[in-house]
PDB file of C-alpha atoms in Angstrom:
ATOM      1  CA  MET A   1       0.000   0.000   0.000  1.00 57.00           C
ATOM      2  CA  PRO A   2       1.358   3.506  -0.828  1.00 68.00           C
ATOM      3  CA  GLN A   3       2.696   5.490   2.144  1.00 73.00           C
ATOM      4  CA  ASN A   4       0.322   8.430   1.731  1.00 79.00           C
ATOM      5  CA  GLU A   5      -2.900   6.398   2.060  1.00 85.00           C
ATOM      6  CA  TYR A   6      -2.695   5.773   5.815  1.00 87.00           C
ATOM      7  CA  ILE A   7      -5.771   7.971   6.488  1.00 88.00           C
ATOM      8  CA  GLU A   8      -7.903   5.944   4.046  1.00 87.00           C
ATOM      9  CA  GLN A   9      -6.615   2.736   5.668  1.00 88.00           C
ATOM     10  CA  SER A  10      -7.526   4.032   9.153  1.00 90.00           C
ATOM     11  CA  ILE A  11     -11.064   4.949   7.955  1.00 90.00           C
ATOM     12  CA  LYS A  12     -11.517   1.464   6.507  1.00 89.00           C
ATOM     13  CA  ARG A  13     -10.343  -0.185   9.739  1.00 91.00           C
ATOM     14  CA  TYR A  14     -11.870   1.978  12.464  1.00 91.00           C
ATOM     15  CA  GLY A  15     -14.410   4.221  10.704  1.00 91.00           C
ATOM     16  CA  ARG A  16     -14.653   8.019  11.058  1.00 90.00           C
ATOM     17  CA  ARG A  17     -14.789  10.193  14.184  1.00 89.00           C
ATOM     18  CA  LEU A  18     -18.148  10.439  15.899  1.00 90.00           C
ATOM     19  CA  ASN A  19     -18.400  14.192  15.219  1.00 92.00           C
ATOM     20  CA  HIS A  20     -17.252  13.943  11.569  1.00 92.00           C
ATOM     21  CA  GLU A  21     -20.646  14.917  10.024  1.00 91.00           C
ATOM     22  CA  GLU A  22     -21.040  17.908  12.339  1.00 94.00           C
ATOM     23  CA  ARG A  23     -17.522  19.181  11.571  1.00 94.00           C
ATOM     24  CA  THR A  24     -18.126  18.761   7.808  1.00 94.00           C
ATOM     25  CA  ARG A  25     -21.406  20.694   8.048  1.00 94.00           C
ATOM     26  CA  LYS A  26     -19.723  23.564   9.924  1.00 95.00           C
ATOM     27  CA  ARG A  27     -16.832  23.640   7.442  1.00 94.00           C
ATOM     28  CA  GLU A  28     -19.309  23.927   4.575  1.00 93.00           C
ATOM     29  CA  ALA A  29     -21.164  26.751   6.373  1.00 94.00           C
ATOM     30  CA  ARG A  30     -17.902  28.669   6.943  1.00 95.00           C
ATOM     31  CA  LYS A  31     -16.774  28.207   3.310  1.00 93.00           C
ATOM     32  CA  VAL A  32     -19.069  30.997   2.033  1.00 91.00           C
ATOM     33  CA  HIS A  33     -17.498  33.529   4.378  1.00 94.00           C
ATOM     34  CA  LYS A  34     -13.974  32.384   3.495  1.00 93.00           C
ATOM     35  CA  ASP A  35     -14.777  32.682  -0.233  1.00 92.00           C
ATOM     36  CA  SER A  36     -16.149  36.181   0.317  1.00 92.00           C
ATOM     37  CA  ILE A  37     -12.997  37.311   2.185  1.00 94.00           C
ATOM     38  CA  TYR A  38     -10.793  35.800  -0.545  1.00 94.00           C
ATOM     39  CA  ALA A  39     -12.837  37.488  -3.325  1.00 93.00           C
ATOM     40  CA  GLN A  40     -12.354  40.899  -1.647  1.00 93.00           C
ATOM     41  CA  LYS A  41      -8.591  40.427  -1.175  1.00 94.00           C
ATOM     42  CA  VAL A  42      -7.580  38.828  -4.477  1.00 94.00           C
ATOM     43  CA  HIS A  43      -6.510  41.039  -7.433  1.00 94.00           C
ATOM     44  CA  GLY A  44      -4.935  40.822 -10.857  1.00 95.00           C
ATOM     45  CA  LEU A  45      -5.150  37.714 -13.033  1.00 95.00           C
ATOM     46  CA  LYS A  46      -6.106  35.511 -10.077  1.00 95.00           C
ATOM     47  CA  ALA A  47      -9.138  37.754  -9.465  1.00 95.00           C
ATOM     48  CA  LYS A  48     -10.218  37.463 -13.117  1.00 95.00           C
ATOM     49  CA  LEU A  49      -9.968  33.666 -13.073  1.00 95.00           C
ATOM     50  CA  TYR A  50     -11.724  33.436  -9.693  1.00 95.00           C
ATOM     51  CA  ASN A  51     -14.590  35.744 -10.784  1.00 94.00           C
ATOM     52  CA  LYS A  52     -15.029  33.778 -14.016  1.00 94.00           C
ATOM     53  CA  LYS A  53     -15.305  30.542 -12.038  1.00 93.00           C
ATOM     54  CA  ARG A  54     -17.785  32.063  -9.557  1.00 93.00           C
ATOM     55  CA  HIS A  55     -19.840  33.502 -12.452  1.00 94.00           C
ATOM     56  CA  ALA A  56     -20.150  30.046 -14.041  1.00 94.00           C
ATOM     57  CA  GLU A  57     -21.135  28.527 -10.677  1.00 92.00           C
ATOM     58  CA  LYS A  58     -23.846  31.168 -10.110  1.00 92.00           C
ATOM     59  CA  ILE A  59     -25.324  30.621 -13.579  1.00 93.00           C
ATOM     60  CA  GLN A  60     -25.449  26.867 -12.979  1.00 91.00           C
ATOM     61  CA  MET A  61     -27.061  27.392  -9.567  1.00 89.00           C
ATOM     62  CA  LYS A  62     -29.725  29.748 -11.019  1.00 90.00           C
ATOM     63  CA  LYS A  63     -30.507  27.242 -13.771  1.00 87.00           C
ATOM     64  CA  THR A  64     -30.962  24.453 -11.213  1.00 84.00           C
ATOM     65  CA  ILE A  65     -33.242  26.616  -9.036  1.00 84.00           C
ATOM     66  CA  LYS A  66     -35.264  27.627 -12.096  1.00 82.00           C
ATOM     67  CA  GLN A  67     -35.750  23.981 -13.081  1.00 78.00           C
ATOM     68  CA  HIS A  68     -37.002  23.133  -9.598  1.00 76.00           C
ATOM     69  CA  GLU A  69     -39.281  26.138  -9.283  1.00 73.00           C
ATOM     70  CA  GLU A  70     -40.543  26.459 -12.867  1.00 61.00           C
ATOM     71  CA  LYS A  71     -43.782  28.415 -12.859  1.00 56.00           C
ATOM     72  CA  SER A  72     -46.712  26.713 -14.472  1.00 53.00           C
ATOM     73  CA  ALA A  73     -48.837  28.609 -16.969  1.00 50.00           C
ATOM     74  CA  LYS A  74     -52.568  28.248 -17.597  1.00 52.00           C
ATOM     75  CA  GLN A  75     -53.576  26.643 -20.843  1.00 52.00           C
ATOM     76  CA  LYS A  76     -57.084  26.066 -22.157  1.00 55.00           C
ATOM     77  CA  THR A  77     -58.033  22.633 -23.409  1.00 56.00           C
ATOM     78  CA  GLY A  78     -61.019  21.872 -25.605  1.00 55.00           C
ATOM     79  CA  ASP A  79     -61.853  18.489 -24.047  1.00 54.00           C
ATOM     80  CA  ALA A  80     -62.069  19.934 -20.514  1.00 56.00           C
ATOM     81  CA  VAL A  81     -64.887  22.389 -21.421  1.00 57.00           C
ATOM     82  CA  PRO A  82     -68.173  21.100 -19.935  1.00 61.00           C
ATOM     83  CA  GLU A  83     -71.359  20.876 -21.985  1.00 67.00           C
ATOM     84  CA  GLY A  84     -74.416  22.978 -21.198  1.00 69.00           C
ATOM     85  CA  ALA A  85     -74.795  26.313 -19.411  1.00 71.00           C
ATOM     86  CA  VAL A  86     -72.023  27.521 -17.088  1.00 71.00           C
ATOM     87  CA  PRO A  87     -72.359  30.283 -14.448  1.00 74.00           C
ATOM     88  CA  ALA A  88     -70.727  33.593 -15.453  1.00 72.00           C
ATOM     89  CA  TYR A  89     -68.258  33.508 -12.543  1.00 69.00           C
ATOM     90  CA  LEU A  90     -66.944  30.087 -13.729  1.00 68.00           C
ATOM     91  CA  LEU A  91     -66.497  30.989 -17.399  1.00 65.00           C
ATOM     92  CA  ASP A  92     -62.813  31.934 -17.131  1.00 61.00           C
ATOM     93  CA  ARG A  93     -61.989  29.010 -14.823  1.00 59.00           C
ATOM     94  CA  GLU A  94     -63.430  26.116 -16.780  1.00 49.00           C
ATOM     95  CA  GLY A  95     -61.444  24.272 -19.396  1.00 52.00           C
ATOM     96  CA  GLU A  96     -58.019  25.176 -18.019  1.00 51.00           C
ATOM     97  CA  LYS A  97     -55.267  22.942 -16.812  1.00 50.00           C
ATOM     98  CA  ARG A  98     -51.961  23.953 -15.305  1.00 49.00           C
ATOM     99  CA  ALA A  99     -48.975  22.965 -17.391  1.00 47.00           C
ATOM    100  CA  LYS A 100     -45.313  23.874 -17.686  1.00 47.00           C
ATOM    101  CA  ILE A 101     -45.485  25.506 -21.104  1.00 52.00           C
ATOM    102  CA  LEU A 102     -44.024  28.469 -22.965  1.00 54.00           C
ATOM    103  CA  SER A 103     -45.635  29.782 -26.122  1.00 63.00           C
ATOM    104  CA  ASN A 104     -43.705  29.369 -29.376  1.00 65.00           C
ATOM    105  CA  MET A 105     -43.515  33.128 -29.807  1.00 67.00           C
ATOM    106  CA  VAL A 106     -41.714  33.625 -26.483  1.00 71.00           C
ATOM    107  CA  LYS A 107     -39.361  30.744 -27.308  1.00 68.00           C
ATOM    108  CA  GLN A 108     -38.587  32.296 -30.700  1.00 66.00           C
ATOM    109  CA  LYS A 109     -37.879  35.708 -29.110  1.00 69.00           C
ATOM    110  CA  ARG A 110     -35.561  34.123 -26.543  1.00 69.00           C
ATOM    111  CA  LYS A 111     -33.773  32.197 -29.280  1.00 64.00           C
ATOM    112  CA  GLU A 112     -33.247  35.391 -31.278  1.00 64.00           C
ATOM    113  CA  LYS A 113     -31.961  37.223 -28.194  1.00 63.00           C
ATOM    114  CA  ALA A 114     -29.499  34.434 -27.464  1.00 60.00           C
ATOM    115  CA  GLY A 115     -28.420  34.465 -31.111  1.00 59.00           C
ATOM    116  CA  LYS A 116     -28.894  30.718 -31.635  1.00 59.00           C
ATOM    117  CA  TRP A 117     -30.532  29.471 -34.826  1.00 63.00           C
ATOM    118  CA  ASN A 118     -30.652  26.242 -36.761  1.00 74.00           C
ATOM    119  CA  VAL A 119     -28.464  27.540 -39.564  1.00 81.00           C
ATOM    120  CA  PRO A 120     -28.015  25.817 -42.957  1.00 83.00           C
ATOM    121  CA  LEU A 121     -24.196  26.011 -42.606  1.00 85.00           C
ATOM    122  CA  PRO A 122     -23.329  25.232 -38.959  1.00 82.00           C
ATOM    123  CA  LYS A 123     -19.569  24.958 -39.640  1.00 83.00           C
ATOM    124  CA  VAL A 124     -17.633  27.465 -41.737  1.00 83.00           C
ATOM    125  CA  ARG A 125     -14.008  27.391 -42.912  1.00 83.00           C
ATOM    126  CA  GLY A 126     -11.859  29.932 -41.077  1.00 82.00           C
ATOM    127  CA  ILE A 127     -10.314  32.724 -43.154  1.00 82.00           C
ATOM    128  CA  ALA A 128      -6.804  34.018 -42.431  1.00 79.00           C
ATOM    129  CA  GLU A 129      -6.471  37.781 -41.912  1.00 77.00           C
ATOM    130  CA  ASP A 130      -4.100  38.241 -44.870  1.00 77.00           C
ATOM    131  CA  GLU A 131      -6.661  36.503 -47.132  1.00 80.00           C
ATOM    132  CA  ASN A 132      -9.397  38.897 -46.028  1.00 80.00           C
ATOM    133  CA  VAL A 133      -7.430  42.148 -45.698  1.00 82.00           C
ATOM    134  CA  GLN A 134      -4.497  43.584 -47.665  1.00 82.00           C
ATOM    135  CA  THR A 135      -2.137  45.574 -45.452  1.00 76.00           C
ATOM    136  CA  LYS A 136      -0.220  48.659 -46.541  1.00 75.00           C
ATOM    137  CA  ALA A 137       1.362  50.764 -43.759  1.00 71.00           C
ATOM    138  CA  TRP A 138      -1.471  51.519 -41.287  1.00 74.00           C
ATOM    139  CA  LYS A 139      -4.226  51.089 -43.893  1.00 82.00           C
ATOM    140  CA  ARG A 140      -6.156  47.849 -44.446  1.00 86.00           C
ATOM    141  CA  MET A 141      -7.892  47.118 -47.764  1.00 89.00           C
ATOM    142  CA  VAL A 142     -10.839  44.723 -47.281  1.00 90.00           C
ATOM    143  CA  THR A 143     -10.800  42.224 -50.177  1.00 90.00           C
ATOM    144  CA  LYS A 144     -14.167  40.580 -49.409  1.00 92.00           C
ATOM    145  CA  ALA A 145     -17.747  41.688 -50.127  1.00 94.00           C
ATOM    146  CA  THR A 146     -19.118  44.223 -47.620  1.00 95.00           C
ATOM    147  CA  PHE A 147     -22.314  45.990 -46.586  1.00 95.00           C
ATOM    148  CA  VAL A 148     -22.084  49.596 -45.367  1.00 92.00           C
ATOM    149  CA  GLY A 149     -25.676  50.909 -45.149  1.00 87.00           C
ATOM    150  CA  ASP A 150     -27.336  53.943 -46.760  1.00 86.00           C
ATOM    151  CA  GLY A 151     -26.065  56.762 -44.534  1.00 85.00           C
ATOM    152  CA  PHE A 152     -22.412  55.716 -44.808  1.00 87.00           C
ATOM    153  CA  THR A 153     -19.723  58.341 -45.357  1.00 87.00           C
ATOM    154  CA  ARG A 154     -16.008  57.629 -45.420  1.00 86.00           C
ATOM    155  CA  LYS A 155     -13.724  59.094 -42.772  1.00 86.00           C
ATOM    156  CA  PRO A 156     -11.014  61.584 -43.777  1.00 87.00           C
ATOM    157  CA  PRO A 157      -7.990  59.689 -45.270  1.00 81.00           C
ATOM    158  CA  LYS A 158      -5.861  60.511 -42.227  1.00 82.00           C
ATOM    159  CA  TYR A 159      -8.227  58.687 -39.839  1.00 84.00           C
ATOM    160  CA  GLU A 160      -9.420  55.911 -42.177  1.00 84.00           C
ATOM    161  CA  ARG A 161      -8.013  52.544 -41.113  1.00 86.00           C
ATOM    162  CA  PHE A 162     -10.146  50.114 -43.151  1.00 89.00           C
ATOM    163  CA  ILE A 163     -10.942  50.774 -46.818  1.00 89.00           C
ATOM    164  CA  ARG A 164     -13.994  48.992 -48.253  1.00 90.00           C
ATOM    165  CA  PRO A 165     -13.899  49.236 -52.086  1.00 90.00           C
ATOM    166  CA  MET A 166     -17.050  50.481 -53.844  1.00 90.00           C
ATOM    167  CA  ALA A 167     -16.973  47.533 -56.289  1.00 90.00           C
ATOM    168  CA  LEU A 168     -17.318  45.032 -53.427  1.00 92.00           C
ATOM    169  CA  ARG A 169     -20.219  46.750 -51.616  1.00 93.00           C
ATOM    170  CA  TYR A 170     -23.614  45.041 -51.787  1.00 95.00           C
ATOM    171  CA  LYS A 171     -27.081  46.286 -50.871  1.00 94.00           C
ATOM    172  CA  LYS A 172     -29.256  43.359 -52.038  1.00 95.00           C
ATOM    173  CA  ALA A 173     -29.177  39.607 -51.561  1.00 96.00           C
ATOM    174  CA  HIS A 174     -30.849  36.610 -53.195  1.00 96.00           C
ATOM    175  CA  VAL A 175     -32.811  34.982 -50.370  1.00 95.00           C
ATOM    176  CA  THR A 176     -34.280  31.491 -50.716  1.00 94.00           C
ATOM    177  CA  HIS A 177     -37.286  30.595 -48.568  1.00 92.00           C
ATOM    178  CA  PRO A 178     -36.666  26.934 -47.556  1.00 90.00           C
ATOM    179  CA  GLU A 179     -40.364  26.039 -47.110  1.00 88.00           C
ATOM    180  CA  LEU A 180     -41.713  27.850 -50.198  1.00 88.00           C
ATOM    181  CA  GLY A 181     -38.754  26.787 -52.347  1.00 89.00           C
ATOM    182  CA  ALA A 182     -38.723  30.252 -53.981  1.00 93.00           C
ATOM    183  CA  THR A 183     -35.947  32.847 -54.223  1.00 94.00           C
ATOM    184  CA  PHE A 184     -36.417  36.622 -53.827  1.00 94.00           C
ATOM    185  CA  GLN A 185     -34.070  39.580 -54.204  1.00 95.00           C
ATOM    186  CA  LEU A 186     -34.343  41.523 -50.957  1.00 95.00           C
ATOM    187  CA  PRO A 187     -32.567  44.611 -49.539  1.00 95.00           C
ATOM    188  CA  ILE A 188     -30.021  43.988 -46.766  1.00 95.00           C
ATOM    189  CA  ILE A 189     -30.717  45.806 -43.470  1.00 95.00           C
ATOM    190  CA  GLY A 190     -27.493  44.878 -41.647  1.00 94.00           C
ATOM    191  CA  VAL A 191     -24.930  42.211 -40.722  1.00 95.00           C
ATOM    192  CA  LYS A 192     -25.975  40.300 -37.594  1.00 92.00           C
ATOM    193  CA  LYS A 193     -22.955  38.044 -37.138  1.00 91.00           C
ATOM    194  CA  ASN A 194     -19.868  37.111 -39.126  1.00 92.00           C
ATOM    195  CA  PRO A 195     -18.418  33.854 -37.718  1.00 90.00           C
ATOM    196  CA  GLN A 196     -14.864  34.861 -38.686  1.00 89.00           C
ATOM    197  CA  SER A 197     -14.501  37.593 -36.027  1.00 88.00           C
ATOM    198  CA  PRO A 198     -16.414  40.400 -34.237  1.00 89.00           C
ATOM    199  CA  LEU A 199     -14.318  42.935 -36.197  1.00 89.00           C
ATOM    200  CA  TYR A 200     -15.700  41.655 -39.519  1.00 91.00           C
ATOM    201  CA  THR A 201     -19.226  41.849 -38.077  1.00 92.00           C
ATOM    202  CA  GLN A 202     -18.574  45.491 -37.181  1.00 91.00           C
ATOM    203  CA  LEU A 203     -17.096  46.246 -40.630  1.00 92.00           C
ATOM    204  CA  GLY A 204     -20.003  44.487 -42.376  1.00 94.00           C
ATOM    205  CA  VAL A 205     -17.816  41.924 -44.174  1.00 94.00           C
ATOM    206  CA  LEU A 206     -19.943  39.318 -46.014  1.00 95.00           C
ATOM    207  CA  THR A 207     -18.338  35.875 -46.151  1.00 93.00           C
ATOM    208  CA  LYS A 208     -19.750  32.352 -46.403  1.00 93.00           C
ATOM    209  CA  GLY A 209     -21.778  31.549 -43.265  1.00 93.00           C
ATOM    210  CA  THR A 210     -22.437  35.198 -42.282  1.00 94.00           C
ATOM    211  CA  VAL A 211     -25.894  35.841 -40.789  1.00 94.00           C
ATOM    212  CA  ILE A 212     -27.479  38.959 -42.319  1.00 95.00           C
ATOM    213  CA  GLU A 213     -30.779  40.748 -41.688  1.00 94.00           C
ATOM    214  CA  VAL A 214     -32.962  41.265 -44.766  1.00 95.00           C
ATOM    215  CA  ASN A 215     -36.111  43.314 -45.395  1.00 94.00           C
ATOM    216  CA  VAL A 216     -38.958  40.784 -45.951  1.00 92.00           C
ATOM    217  CA  SER A 217     -41.842  43.295 -45.926  1.00 90.00           C
ATOM    218  CA  GLU A 218     -42.447  42.582 -49.656  1.00 88.00           C
ATOM    219  CA  LEU A 219     -43.129  38.892 -48.949  1.00 87.00           C
ATOM    220  CA  GLY A 220     -46.164  39.712 -46.761  1.00 84.00           C
ATOM    221  CA  LEU A 221     -45.121  37.482 -43.833  1.00 84.00           C
ATOM    222  CA  VAL A 222     -47.194  38.027 -40.667  1.00 84.00           C
ATOM    223  CA  THR A 223     -46.814  36.986 -37.026  1.00 80.00           C
ATOM    224  CA  SER A 224     -49.438  34.982 -35.120  1.00 76.00           C
ATOM    225  CA  GLY A 225     -50.698  38.354 -33.770  1.00 76.00           C
ATOM    226  CA  GLY A 226     -51.326  39.636 -37.312  1.00 80.00           C
ATOM    227  CA  LYS A 227     -48.396  42.098 -37.476  1.00 84.00           C
ATOM    228  CA  VAL A 228     -46.342  42.326 -40.672  1.00 86.00           C
ATOM    229  CA  VAL A 229     -42.787  40.971 -40.301  1.00 87.00           C
ATOM    230  CA  TRP A 230     -40.296  43.591 -41.447  1.00 89.00           C
ATOM    231  CA  GLY A 231     -36.834  42.086 -40.880  1.00 91.00           C
ATOM    232  CA  LYS A 232     -35.695  38.462 -40.831  1.00 92.00           C
ATOM    233  CA  TYR A 233     -32.300  36.743 -40.608  1.00 93.00           C
ATOM    234  CA  ALA A 234     -30.697  34.809 -43.467  1.00 94.00           C
ATOM    235  CA  GLN A 235     -27.382  32.957 -43.768  1.00 95.00           C
ATOM    236  CA  ILE A 236     -25.056  33.428 -46.752  1.00 95.00           C
ATOM    237  CA  THR A 237     -24.348  30.121 -48.523  1.00 94.00           C
ATOM    238  CA  ASN A 238     -21.879  31.183 -51.243  1.00 93.00           C
ATOM    239  CA  ASN A 239     -18.629  33.146 -51.568  1.00 93.00           C
ATOM    240  CA  PRO A 240     -19.899  36.596 -52.735  1.00 93.00           C
ATOM    241  CA  GLU A 241     -16.466  37.881 -53.846  1.00 90.00           C
ATOM    242  CA  ASN A 242     -16.187  34.941 -56.313  1.00 91.00           C
ATOM    243  CA  ASP A 243     -19.781  34.889 -57.609  1.00 92.00           C
ATOM    244  CA  GLY A 244     -20.513  38.624 -57.786  1.00 91.00           C
ATOM    245  CA  CYS A 245     -23.825  38.162 -55.917  1.00 94.00           C
ATOM    246  CA  ILE A 246     -25.063  37.096 -52.470  1.00 95.00           C
ATOM    247  CA  ASN A 247     -27.016  33.861 -52.185  1.00 96.00           C
ATOM    248  CA  SER A 248     -28.588  33.100 -48.813  1.00 95.00           C
ATOM    249  CA  VAL A 249     -31.175  30.928 -47.058  1.00 95.00           C
ATOM    250  CA  LEU A 250     -33.869  32.461 -44.828  1.00 93.00           C
ATOM    251  CA  LEU A 251     -33.801  31.282 -41.190  1.00 89.00           C
ATOM    252  CA  VAL A 252     -37.382  30.305 -40.355  1.00 78.00           C
TER     253      VAL A 252
END
């Protein structure tokens, strides 16, 4: 037996102390205070790492609590409605059962907030910076297709760091509706996310796999509440700088 396992051997032979559970409970209760003192004292890189760890723990704890205490919502069911006349004060009570349910609309809104979609191209090839941008002194020439918006004006040459050529700027995209199987040419509203880097998202660089927002008001799409849908997300499926146009699939 290894030398350092004498404690385990003693536990196996004679068991634990009689007050072991009580001591463990007290140690656990004191741990919160010790962690708090440590969090106030620590600084620098250690503080960053410690706060990141604590943040992850808190999120996990909140998720667990939420799962245990999930609020139930009322939902009407057709089969539970009784036949015949019902007193007025019971009209809103009858035909309801309590169920843990969230409407599809709320789910969709949450999904859009979180920025998670079932995209046609889940994995995209990474692009090296020199392939995307040509460098000359402090200036960078973007060699990929871009979107800059209507009210765009260039900065004075002295302060301009990134140059987006006019020939590679696009305002419209070919958007295919996956369920209808039809393609429409729609105006681009903005670039939601470029998977290559946050900088390319900010610059409006359009590469394969980029999620863009397009104006779908012409298609006459409406929500369940009857409101006209104005903007919807689409993912680019081709390399615009090679094809001279933007082909994308609508995220529905």
